[in-house]
Amino acid sequence: MTGSMRLPGGGRIDRSRPLKFTFNGKGYTGYEGDTLASALIANGVHLIARSMKYHRPRGLMTAGSDEPNGMVQLATGARTEPNIKATQIPLYDGLEASSVNVFPSVETDIGAVNGLLSPFMTAGFYYKTFMPSQLFWDKVAEPIIRKAAGFGKAPTEPDPDVYDHKHVHCDLMVVGAGPAGLSAARAAAATGARVILADEQAEFGGSLLTLHREIDGKPSAEWVGSVVSELSGHDEVTLLRRTTVTGLYDQNYLVALEQKIDDLTPSSPANPRMRVWHIRAKEVILATGSHERPLVFADNDRPGTMLASAALTYMNRYGALPCNKPVVVTNNDWAYETARTFKAHGAEVTVVDTRKTVPEDLGTEMAHLGIEVLADSTVTGVSGKHRVKGVSVAAKNADGSGIAGVSHSIDADGLIVSGGYSAAVHLFCHVGGKLSFDDARVSFMPATGRKALACVGGTAAEFGIAAAIDGGAAAGAKAAQAAGFKPGRAGKGVQVADDRADGNVEAAWLLPSGTAPNRSKAKFFVDYQNDTGAADIALAVREGFDSVEHMKRYTLTGFGTDQGKLGNINGLAILAELTGRTIQETGTTTFRPPYTPVTFGALAGRDAGDMLDPIRVTNIHDWHVAHGAEFENVGQWKRPWYYPIDGETMHQAVARECRAARTAVTALDASTLGKIDVTGKDAGVFLDRVYTNMMSTLKVGSVRYGLMLHEDGMVYDDGTVTRLAENRFLVTTTTGGAASVFQHLEDYLQTEWPDLDVYLTSVTEQWATVTVSGPKARMLLERITDMNLDPADFQFMTFREGKVAGLPARVFRISFTGELSYEISVVWHHGKALWEAVMDAGHDFGITPYGTETMHVLRAEKGFIIVGQETDGTLTPYDLGMGWIVSKKKEDFIGKRSLTRPDTVREDRKQLVGLLPEDPGFVVPEGAQLVNNSVKLKDVPHFAPPGLDGAPIYGRKASPVPMLGHVTSSYWSDALGRSFALGLVKGGQARTGDIVYAPLDDRTIAMRIVDPVFYDKEGARRDG
Amino acid sequence: MKRFSVFSLARNAFSHHEDWPRQWRSPEPKPEYDVVIIGGGGHGLATAFYLAKEHGITNVAVLEKGWIGGGNTGRNTTIVRSNYLFDESAHLYEKSLQLFEKLSQELNYNVMMSQRGVMNLAHNLHDVRESRRRVYANKLNGVDAEWLEPEEVKAFCPIIDISPDARYPVMGATLQKRAGVARHDAVAWGFARGADARGVDIIQNCEVTGLRIEKGRIVGVETTKGFIGAKKVGSVAAGHTSVICNMAGFRVPLTSHPLQALVSEPIKPVHPCVVMSNAVHVYVSQSDKGELVIGAGIDAYNSYAQRGSFHIIEGQMGALRELFPIFSRLRMMRSWGGIVDTAPDASAIISKTPVENFFINCGWGTGGFKATPGSGWVFAWTLAKGEPHPLNAAFSLDRFTSGALVDEHGAAGVAH
């Protein structure tokens, strides 16, 4: 049925601003202030969606975020979004929306054939079938199930929008701007406290936007207006509309999602589409209201079925009439307001009250209005496939367990249900709040008090407006006081006309109908979205899934996009009845963030593209870019990898750079190396404990290479230690390990050795470092410094302070290339000046800049390890042939005790070796595994695990093809004129000369084990 | 046990599904069992199942303080794979994967094993080197593995962004095609049903409060349902293993951390496989229900509270959007946390203990789900024989004294 259901007047819509939109390709008109849901109802559209499993026709059940049915695919192209609830979409001009998971259309959906199979498709049916073979599941059943599952579609293009994050502190965070929240915020704001008030709706007021009441003689809308205007006048108050607090975390940390742009207005950094607020509040007040529950009866899902509160909202707030002939089914007084309002708009209304008796005043009033009330009655069925046509009603029997007599059908075009209200305690539970079930209010409510957290109004199952306002005011004043503000005068209580605080709810869940749900052709829905019915819960109990968590998982109750806001309480109440437990004993499942779904892009915020992770560059970076360097990511750093010129390949460039290092002079930007200043009178003692070798004996002005181990004795990091002064050392670390080494050292200082007088300062970004390396390095340096560079005076592994290129500098004689090298450090922002001076001075020596790849080749030729390449956290210094660096004299150092463990002293451990491919022109891929015999990868059989007899794995060979180790580094060497590699081989140090094999995908490479030092074994070149 | 099949479903449809029996009984504990297993998660239930099936030991109780499958079994991202670097891990996880491949048939319970392939992405030269090392090692261990270049990554998972301009571009990936995902709850329930049918007592809401040890030998457990005698006891209590071992009077090298995961709203199929990235830290697959299932790293602090910090989730969403730009407008529907127990070498402990006839199975860290059947199989063997099976011999407690660690995280940096 379509046609205008817009009421002639009323509502909070702006009738002067009509908006055009389409739904399923058909054009409609609504007004500014509508949601997509209210605009559809005003246009008489009720069939909006199909359910997940049976593809049942479905309409709107609610007017808020608890909507289980009315999900649409919103917008098209790059801005399309699946599964958005029509009840939460503010209407805008040009809006396009369509039904999800329907084919070919929501009216005639082929998937509805599943309804015929529903006798087989009970809860968990998929666990019981589709498994004659894994192949059948893989090829037939799973693809069908996957295709059927899911609602909307993901976009196919990247998101053009911008999202943002914001971090704030406040004295008081008030969640929800209904009567309780507004009142709490007002009371606290009056004290001068810094208050944030957030509400998921575009307009503050909560239930007062729907309920027409007089508060202290003023219409409720006016009361809302005056409070909001008072709040707006406070500088310290932040009002966040369209902002949902999605999670409450420990220590009053809240996360909220603000929707800043609802339509297709392009976003920008200055105007993001959404913003995630991170709020740390001294005090929190939850005024999140309550959720109305439906009732469970036969075919309680026909389009046109709606909660009483939602129907009232559509009429009062949006001026849209949901139907002309409603049947209102209720177990409480509150739904009568909806009946009364329908009647006022000329609808023909019947009330089915499940309670034994209807309060006298209501009965009288209804009779006066001409509304028929059927007390002590129940619903036994609903007809109408695409829209409610009739409602079958019967009187309940004496004990209320079944029906008395026969049902009679009432013509209807709408079915309005109310099962009472449940406190919205979600946020309270996010931080572990405990609940108790209140039998009088028929709602869970917060049980345990939490520090600096209060629940008011509906959240505390206080359903009256006066109670909400007064309770909110008291809580607001108390919170402000707790946050250190002086409370103002206590306000007097408000007077609210027709305030029905007690709805006289009589608990009702599954209504009696004379037929058990599992024996009925009808469905008794509990979770609408997942098509979970009362029969499914009964089946779960029958099969032993009788804990609430098992029932949830087995039946999927609460798994939908509304996360059970609508159906969970009904589900667990039915479970309680079936298992003979109370609702309190049955308990709820765990409430988890987010309260409503949060867009991934908003969570990511600005952490996108280059801002995903900070890019760190050195002071010399621009020069590298200008000179055509290719870069490598090392941790967060961009490091020059190699500098191709004239279209060189990487191989050609690296060979040229290597040649320059061995024959002339080269420069490396070594600024990224981690640097830690270690100061204090116990600095030497401290370094003795963290390095394997002795550092406290180092002379001032000397440099020593060192290894750090983990407690397990395995190499962790390496670098140099320079004694700058008696109580001051400079420690260098690997580029990637800088932060973790610093933390590791701080950890030990603070937790293990707090008695040591040592202070650590990261100085990585205080010193830019240029390494000048090559036989002509001294000649170059002489041109830009007046330091004495005579190697007899300025010896290897010492350091000097002086001026280089006119800049104050620290010069270290350290070599990672094996050539004469000077590492020159200057203040960070002098880095580029130094680099350029070096380049100028070296011009006629043919100075060549080199990157990390050449650095790796040069050091490998010398057999120097790179931590993280030759090592992987499983190698001791001895495994690396570096026993010389482990002090025998020191009483202790980190990792020492592990070096004598039985496994650490095994002789067949993997050990570092040099490897020369028998084919000198072939560079073996790094990572290739090494084996004793020539095998082809394709011939390796599938792993056959040993069986019940406990026989050893492959006769103690460990693997189908036992592995000896692997190739850790492998390069072409210009200096050697051939390929070479470093690798790890079991017992390798004793196997020099042996041949091992690296099986690759297409061939197997024989390699000879050799000494890992390939170039200048005597170390003759380091002095130039 | 009444067998499940399409025929049993049809037959029961005619009797309005009123004749389905409980999938496992709810018995009161007997005074004594041959084996008591502490912990009714997937690993504990699998242990009971294989004790009964492979060793004929059916006088067994599984004690669960809450509801079965409610710990990490019900909280993980359901990834199953076996492409570990070191021999010891590769063999154990490969045994588990082989059991997974036949698990639905073995249990007569559809665990929805979906071998959609798992890709581990490489984003820098170090990743590439270590990934290729792992591929070569897997192949020599008889475990399927492939190295993919970026364009092959794109071909296998077309929605992934392999742009070289990315902050951390995709430089390749390892692929294990036999790997995939399975339905976690079904694994727990299927093992429970199978064990129960063979006589195992599954006792829920029964918390172990003490261990009775006489002359260095365990004789039973104190519980909230009274004393239960036991000839042997196996603890499979994940994060609470340290608490149980404390009762036994010895310490275990475990630390417990929160690990979070989340799902999107259900959408139509868009993601064909499982993608894991360590450098751009996130992993994601799409479930049979259509939800994207997303996880990443642990919270750095120690905790027993089953919830984590929000910034961890924000971090992984940045990574997710970087790899899958089309996911940006999808929405997080639900997030949760579990507590993972991690040993210093990030490998499991399946072992005898200083207390005679008391055995432990723990330390699965962030990756225990994939090991569920394999872990149960070897632990059942260990309990039955009193000695570790060759597949779990390397995972004994004494490795922390001998130094024979199985240090996967240091080696490959692969998320477990």
CSV table of N, CA, C and O in Angstrom, one decimal, chain A residues 859-866 869-871 875-882 907-917 928-932 964-971 979-997 1007-1014 1017:
chain,number,residue,atom,x,y,z
A,859,ARG,N,79.9,-5.1,4.2
A,859,ARG,CA,80.1,-5.7,5.5
A,859,ARG,C,80.0,-7.3,5.4
A,859,ARG,O,80.7,-8.0,6.1
A,860,ALA,N,79.2,-7.8,4.5
A,860,ALA,CA,79.2,-9.3,4.3
A,860,ALA,C,80.5,-9.8,3.8
A,860,ALA,O,81.0,-10.9,4.2
A,861,GLU,N,81.1,-9.0,2.9
A,861,GLU,CA,82.4,-9.4,2.4
A,861,GLU,C,83.4,-9.6,3.6
A,861,GLU,O,84.4,-10.4,3.5
A,862,LYS,N,83.2,-8.8,4.6
A,862,LYS,CA,84.1,-8.8,5.8
A,862,LYS,C,83.5,-9.8,6.8
A,862,LYS,O,84.2,-9.9,7.9
A,863,GLY,N,82.4,-10.4,6.6
A,863,GLY,CA,81.8,-11.4,7.5
A,863,GLY,C,81.2,-10.7,8.7
A,863,GLY,O,81.0,-11.4,9.8
A,864,PHE,N,80.9,-9.4,8.6
A,864,PHE,CA,80.2,-8.8,9.8
A,864,PHE,C,78.7,-9.1,9.7
A,864,PHE,O,78.1,-9.0,8.6
A,865,ILE,N,78.1,-9.4,10.9
A,865,ILE,CA,76.7,-9.8,10.9
A,865,ILE,C,75.8,-8.5,10.9
A,865,ILE,O,76.3,-7.4,11.2
A,866,ILE,N,74.6,-8.7,10.5
A,866,ILE,CA,73.6,-7.7,10.7
A,866,ILE,C,72.5,-8.4,11.6
A,866,ILE,O,72.0,-9.5,11.3
A,869,GLN,N,69.3,-10.2,10.5
A,869,GLN,CA,69.5,-10.8,9.2
A,869,GLN,C,70.3,-12.1,9.4
A,869,GLN,O,69.8,-13.2,9.1
A,870,GLU,N,71.5,-12.0,10.0
A,870,GLU,CA,72.2,-13.2,10.3
A,870,GLU,C,71.6,-13.8,11.6
A,870,GLU,O,71.6,-15.0,11.8
A,871,THR,N,71.0,-13.0,12.4
A,871,THR,CA,70.4,-13.5,13.7
A,871,THR,C,68.9,-13.4,13.6
A,871,THR,O,68.3,-12.7,12.9
A,875,LEU,N,70.3,-17.3,18.2
A,875,LEU,CA,71.7,-17.5,18.1
A,875,LEU,C,72.5,-16.9,19.2
A,875,LEU,O,72.2,-15.7,19.5
A,876,THR,N,73.4,-17.6,19.7
A,876,THR,CA,74.3,-17.1,20.8
A,876,THR,C,75.5,-16.4,20.1
A,876,THR,O,75.7,-16.6,18.9
A,877,PRO,N,76.3,-15.7,20.8
A,877,PRO,CA,77.5,-15.1,20.2
A,877,PRO,C,78.4,-16.3,19.7
A,877,PRO,O,79.1,-16.1,18.7
A,878,TYR,N,78.4,-17.4,20.4
A,878,TYR,CA,79.3,-18.5,20.0
A,878,TYR,C,78.8,-19.1,18.6
A,878,TYR,O,79.6,-19.4,17.8
A,879,ASP,N,77.5,-19.1,18.4
A,879,ASP,CA,77.0,-19.6,17.2
A,879,ASP,C,77.5,-18.7,16.0
A,879,ASP,O,77.6,-19.2,14.9
A,880,LEU,N,77.7,-17.4,16.3
A,880,LEU,CA,78.1,-16.5,15.3
A,880,LEU,C,79.6,-16.4,15.2
A,880,LEU,O,80.1,-15.6,14.5
A,881,GLY,N,80.3,-17.3,15.9
A,881,GLY,CA,81.8,-17.3,15.9
A,881,GLY,C,82.3,-16.1,16.6
A,881,GLY,O,83.4,-15.6,16.3
A,882,MET,N,81.5,-15.5,17.5
A,882,MET,CA,81.9,-14.3,18.2
A,882,MET,C,82.2,-14.6,19.7
A,882,MET,O,82.0,-13.7,20.6
A,907,GLU,N,77.1,-28.9,20.3
A,907,GLU,CA,78.0,-28.7,19.2
A,907,GLU,C,77.4,-28.6,17.8
A,907,GLU,O,78.0,-28.1,16.9
A,908,ASP,N,76.2,-29.2,17.7
A,908,ASP,CA,75.6,-29.2,16.4
A,908,ASP,C,74.5,-28.0,16.3
A,908,ASP,O,73.6,-28.1,15.5
A,909,ARG,N,74.8,-27.0,17.1
A,909,ARG,CA,73.9,-25.8,16.9
A,909,ARG,C,74.1,-25.2,15.5
A,909,ARG,O,75.2,-25.4,14.9
A,910,LYS,N,73.2,-24.4,15.1
A,910,LYS,CA,73.4,-23.7,13.8
A,910,LYS,C,74.4,-22.6,14.0
A,910,LYS,O,74.4,-21.9,15.0
A,911,GLN,N,75.4,-22.6,13.1
A,911,GLN,CA,76.5,-21.7,13.3
A,911,GLN,C,76.8,-20.9,12.0
A,911,GLN,O,76.5,-21.4,10.9
A,912,LEU,N,77.3,-19.7,12.2
A,912,LEU,CA,77.5,-18.8,11.0
A,912,LEU,C,78.7,-19.3,10.2
A,912,LEU,O,79.8,-19.6,10.7
A,913,VAL,N,78.5,-19.4,8.9
A,913,VAL,CA,79.5,-19.8,8.0
A,913,VAL,C,79.5,-18.9,6.7
A,913,VAL,O,78.5,-18.3,6.5
A,914,GLY,N,80.6,-19.0,6.0
A,914,GLY,CA,80.6,-18.4,4.7
A,914,GLY,C,80.2,-19.5,3.7
A,914,GLY,O,80.4,-20.7,3.9
A,915,LEU,N,79.6,-19.1,2.6
A,915,LEU,CA,79.1,-20.0,1.6
A,915,LEU,C,79.5,-19.5,0.2
A,915,LEU,O,79.2,-18.4,-0.2
A,916,LEU,N,80.1,-20.4,-0.6
A,916,LEU,CA,80.4,-20.0,-2.0
A,916,LEU,C,79.7,-20.9,-2.9
A,916,LEU,O,79.9,-22.2,-2.9
A,917,PRO,N,78.8,-20.4,-3.7
A,917,PRO,CA,78.1,-21.3,-4.7
A,917,PRO,C,79.1,-21.9,-5.7
A,917,PRO,O,80.0,-21.2,-6.1
A,928,ALA,N,67.0,-19.2,1.4
A,928,ALA,CA,67.0,-20.6,0.9
A,928,ALA,C,67.5,-21.5,2.0
A,928,ALA,O,68.4,-21.2,2.7
A,929,GLN,N,66.9,-22.7,2.1
A,929,GLN,CA,67.3,-23.6,3.2
A,929,GLN,C,68.4,-24.5,2.7
A,929,GLN,O,68.6,-24.7,1.5
A,930,LEU,N,69.2,-25.0,3.6
A,930,LEU,CA,70.4,-25.8,3.2
A,930,LEU,C,70.2,-27.2,3.7
A,930,LEU,O,69.8,-27.4,4.9
A,931,VAL,N,70.6,-28.1,2.8
A,931,VAL,CA,70.4,-29.6,3.2
A,931,VAL,C,71.7,-30.3,2.8
A,931,VAL,O,72.5,-29.8,2.0
A,932,ASN,N,71.8,-31.5,3.3
A,932,ASN,CA,73.0,-32.3,3.1
A,932,ASN,C,73.1,-32.9,1.7
A,932,ASN,O,74.2,-33.1,1.1
A,964,LEU,N,69.6,-28.1,7.5
A,964,LEU,CA,70.8,-27.7,8.3
A,964,LEU,C,70.8,-26.3,8.7
A,964,LEU,O,71.4,-25.9,9.7
A,965,GLY,N,70.1,-25.5,8.0
A,965,GLY,CA,70.1,-24.0,8.3
A,965,GLY,C,69.7,-23.3,7.0
A,965,GLY,O,69.0,-23.9,6.2
A,966,HIS,N,70.1,-22.0,6.9
A,966,HIS,CA,69.6,-21.3,5.7
A,966,HIS,C,70.6,-20.2,5.3
A,966,HIS,O,71.5,-19.9,6.1
A,967,VAL,N,70.4,-19.7,4.1
A,967,VAL,CA,71.2,-18.6,3.6
A,967,VAL,C,70.7,-17.3,4.2
A,967,VAL,O,69.5,-17.0,4.0
A,968,THR,N,71.5,-16.6,4.9
A,968,THR,CA,71.0,-15.4,5.6
A,968,THR,C,71.3,-14.1,4.8
A,968,THR,O,70.5,-13.2,4.8
A,969,SER,N,72.4,-14.1,4.0
A,969,SER,CA,72.8,-13.0,3.2
A,969,SER,C,73.4,-13.5,1.9
A,969,SER,O,74.2,-14.5,2.0
A,970,SER,N,73.1,-12.9,0.8
A,970,SER,CA,73.6,-13.5,-0.4
A,970,SER,C,73.7,-12.3,-1.5
A,970,SER,O,72.8,-11.6,-1.7
A,971,TYR,N,74.9,-12.2,-2.0
A,971,TYR,CA,75.2,-11.0,-2.9
A,971,TYR,C,76.1,-11.4,-4.0
A,971,TYR,O,76.8,-12.4,-4.0
A,979,SER,N,79.7,-14.5,-6.8
A,979,SER,CA,78.7,-14.5,-5.8
A,979,SER,C,79.2,-15.1,-4.5
A,979,SER,O,80.2,-15.9,-4.6
A,980,PHE,N,78.6,-14.7,-3.4
A,980,PHE,CA,79.0,-15.3,-2.1
A,980,PHE,C,77.8,-15.2,-1.2
A,980,PHE,O,76.9,-14.4,-1.5
A,981,ALA,N,77.9,-15.8,-0.1
A,981,ALA,CA,76.8,-15.8,0.9
A,981,ALA,C,77.3,-16.0,2.3
A,981,ALA,O,78.4,-16.6,2.5
A,982,LEU,N,76.5,-15.6,3.2
A,982,LEU,CA,76.6,-16.0,4.6
A,982,LEU,C,75.4,-16.9,4.9
A,982,LEU,O,74.3,-16.7,4.3
A,983,GLY,N,75.6,-17.8,5.9
A,983,GLY,CA,74.5,-18.7,6.2
A,983,GLY,C,74.7,-19.3,7.5
A,983,GLY,O,75.7,-19.2,8.2
A,984,LEU,N,73.6,-20.0,8.0
A,984,LEU,CA,73.7,-20.8,9.2
A,984,LEU,C,73.6,-22.2,8.9
A,984,LEU,O,72.8,-22.6,8.1
A,985,VAL,N,74.5,-23.0,9.4
A,985,VAL,CA,74.6,-24.4,9.2
A,985,VAL,C,74.8,-25.2,10.5
A,985,VAL,O,75.7,-24.8,11.3
A,986,LYS,N,74.1,-26.2,10.7
A,986,LYS,CA,74.2,-27.0,11.9
A,986,LYS,C,75.7,-27.5,12.0
A,986,LYS,O,76.2,-28.2,11.1
A,987,GLY,N,76.3,-27.2,13.1
A,987,GLY,CA,77.7,-27.6,13.3
A,987,GLY,C,78.7,-27.1,12.2
A,987,GLY,O,79.7,-27.7,11.9
A,988,GLY,N,78.3,-26.0,11.6
A,988,GLY,CA,79.0,-25.5,10.4
A,988,GLY,C,80.4,-25.1,10.6
A,988,GLY,O,81.2,-25.2,9.7
A,989,GLN,N,80.7,-24.7,11.9
A,989,GLN,CA,82.1,-24.2,12.1
A,989,GLN,C,83.1,-25.3,11.9
A,989,GLN,O,84.3,-25.1,11.6
A,990,ALA,N,82.6,-26.6,12.1
A,990,ALA,CA,83.6,-27.7,11.9
A,990,ALA,C,83.5,-28.3,10.5
A,990,ALA,O,84.0,-29.4,10.2
A,991,ARG,N,82.7,-27.7,9.6
A,991,ARG,CA,82.5,-28.3,8.3
A,991,ARG,C,83.1,-27.6,7.2
A,991,ARG,O,82.6,-27.7,6.0
A,992,THR,N,84.0,-26.7,7.4
A,992,THR,CA,84.6,-25.9,6.4
A,992,THR,C,85.1,-26.8,5.2
A,992,THR,O,85.7,-27.9,5.5
A,993,GLY,N,84.7,-26.5,4.0
A,993,GLY,CA,85.1,-27.3,2.9
A,993,GLY,C,84.0,-28.2,2.4
A,993,GLY,O,84.0,-28.6,1.2
A,994,ASP,N,83.0,-28.5,3.3
A,994,ASP,CA,81.9,-29.4,2.9
A,994,ASP,C,81.0,-28.7,1.8
A,994,ASP,O,80.9,-27.5,1.8
A,995,ILE,N,80.4,-29.5,1.1
A,995,ILE,CA,79.3,-29.0,0.1
A,995,ILE,C,78.0,-29.2,0.8
A,995,ILE,O,77.7,-30.3,1.3
A,996,VAL,N,77.2,-28.2,0.7
A,996,VAL,CA,75.7,-28.3,1.1
A,996,VAL,C,74.9,-27.8,-0.1
A,996,VAL,O,75.4,-27.2,-1.0
A,997,TYR,N,73.6,-28.1,0.0
A,997,TYR,CA,72.7,-27.8,-1.1
A,997,TYR,C,71.6,-26.9,-0.7
A,997,TYR,O,71.0,-27.0,0.4
A,1007,MET,N,76.7,-25.5,-2.7
A,1007,MET,CA,77.5,-24.4,-2.1
A,1007,MET,C,78.6,-25.0,-1.2
A,1007,MET,O,78.3,-26.0,-0.5
A,1008,ARG,N,79.8,-24.4,-1.2
A,1008,ARG,CA,80.8,-24.8,-0.3
A,1008,ARG,C,80.9,-24.0,0.9
A,1008,ARG,O,80.9,-22.8,0.9
A,1009,ILE,N,81.1,-24.7,2.1
A,1009,ILE,CA,81.2,-23.9,3.3
A,1009,ILE,C,82.6,-23.4,3.4
A,1009,ILE,O,83.6,-24.1,3.3
A,1010,VAL,N,82.7,-22.1,3.7
A,1010,VAL,CA,84.1,-21.5,3.8
A,1010,VAL,C,84.1,-20.5,5.1
A,1010,VAL,O,83.0,-20.3,5.7
A,1011,ASP,N,85.2,-20.0,5.3
A,1011,ASP,CA,85.3,-19.0,6.4
A,1011,ASP,C,84.4,-17.8,6.1
A,1011,ASP,O,84.3,-17.4,4.9
A,1012,PRO,N,83.7,-17.2,7.0
A,1012,PRO,CA,82.8,-16.1,6.7
A,1012,PRO,C,83.5,-14.8,6.4
A,1012,PRO,O,82.8,-13.8,6.0
A,1013,VAL,N,84.8,-14.7,6.5
A,1013,VAL,CA,85.5,-13.4,6.1
A,1013,VAL,C,86.0,-13.6,4.7
A,1013,VAL,O,86.9,-14.5,4.5
A,1014,PHE,N,85.5,-12.9,3.8
A,1014,PHE,CA,85.8,-13.1,2.4
A,1014,PHE,C,86.9,-12.2,1.9
A,1014,PHE,O,87.5,-12.4,0.9
A,1017,LYS,N,91.2,-10.6,5.0
A,1017,LYS,CA,91.1,-11.3,6.3
A,1017,LYS,C,92.0,-10.8,7.4
A,1017,LYS,O,91.8,-10.8,8.6
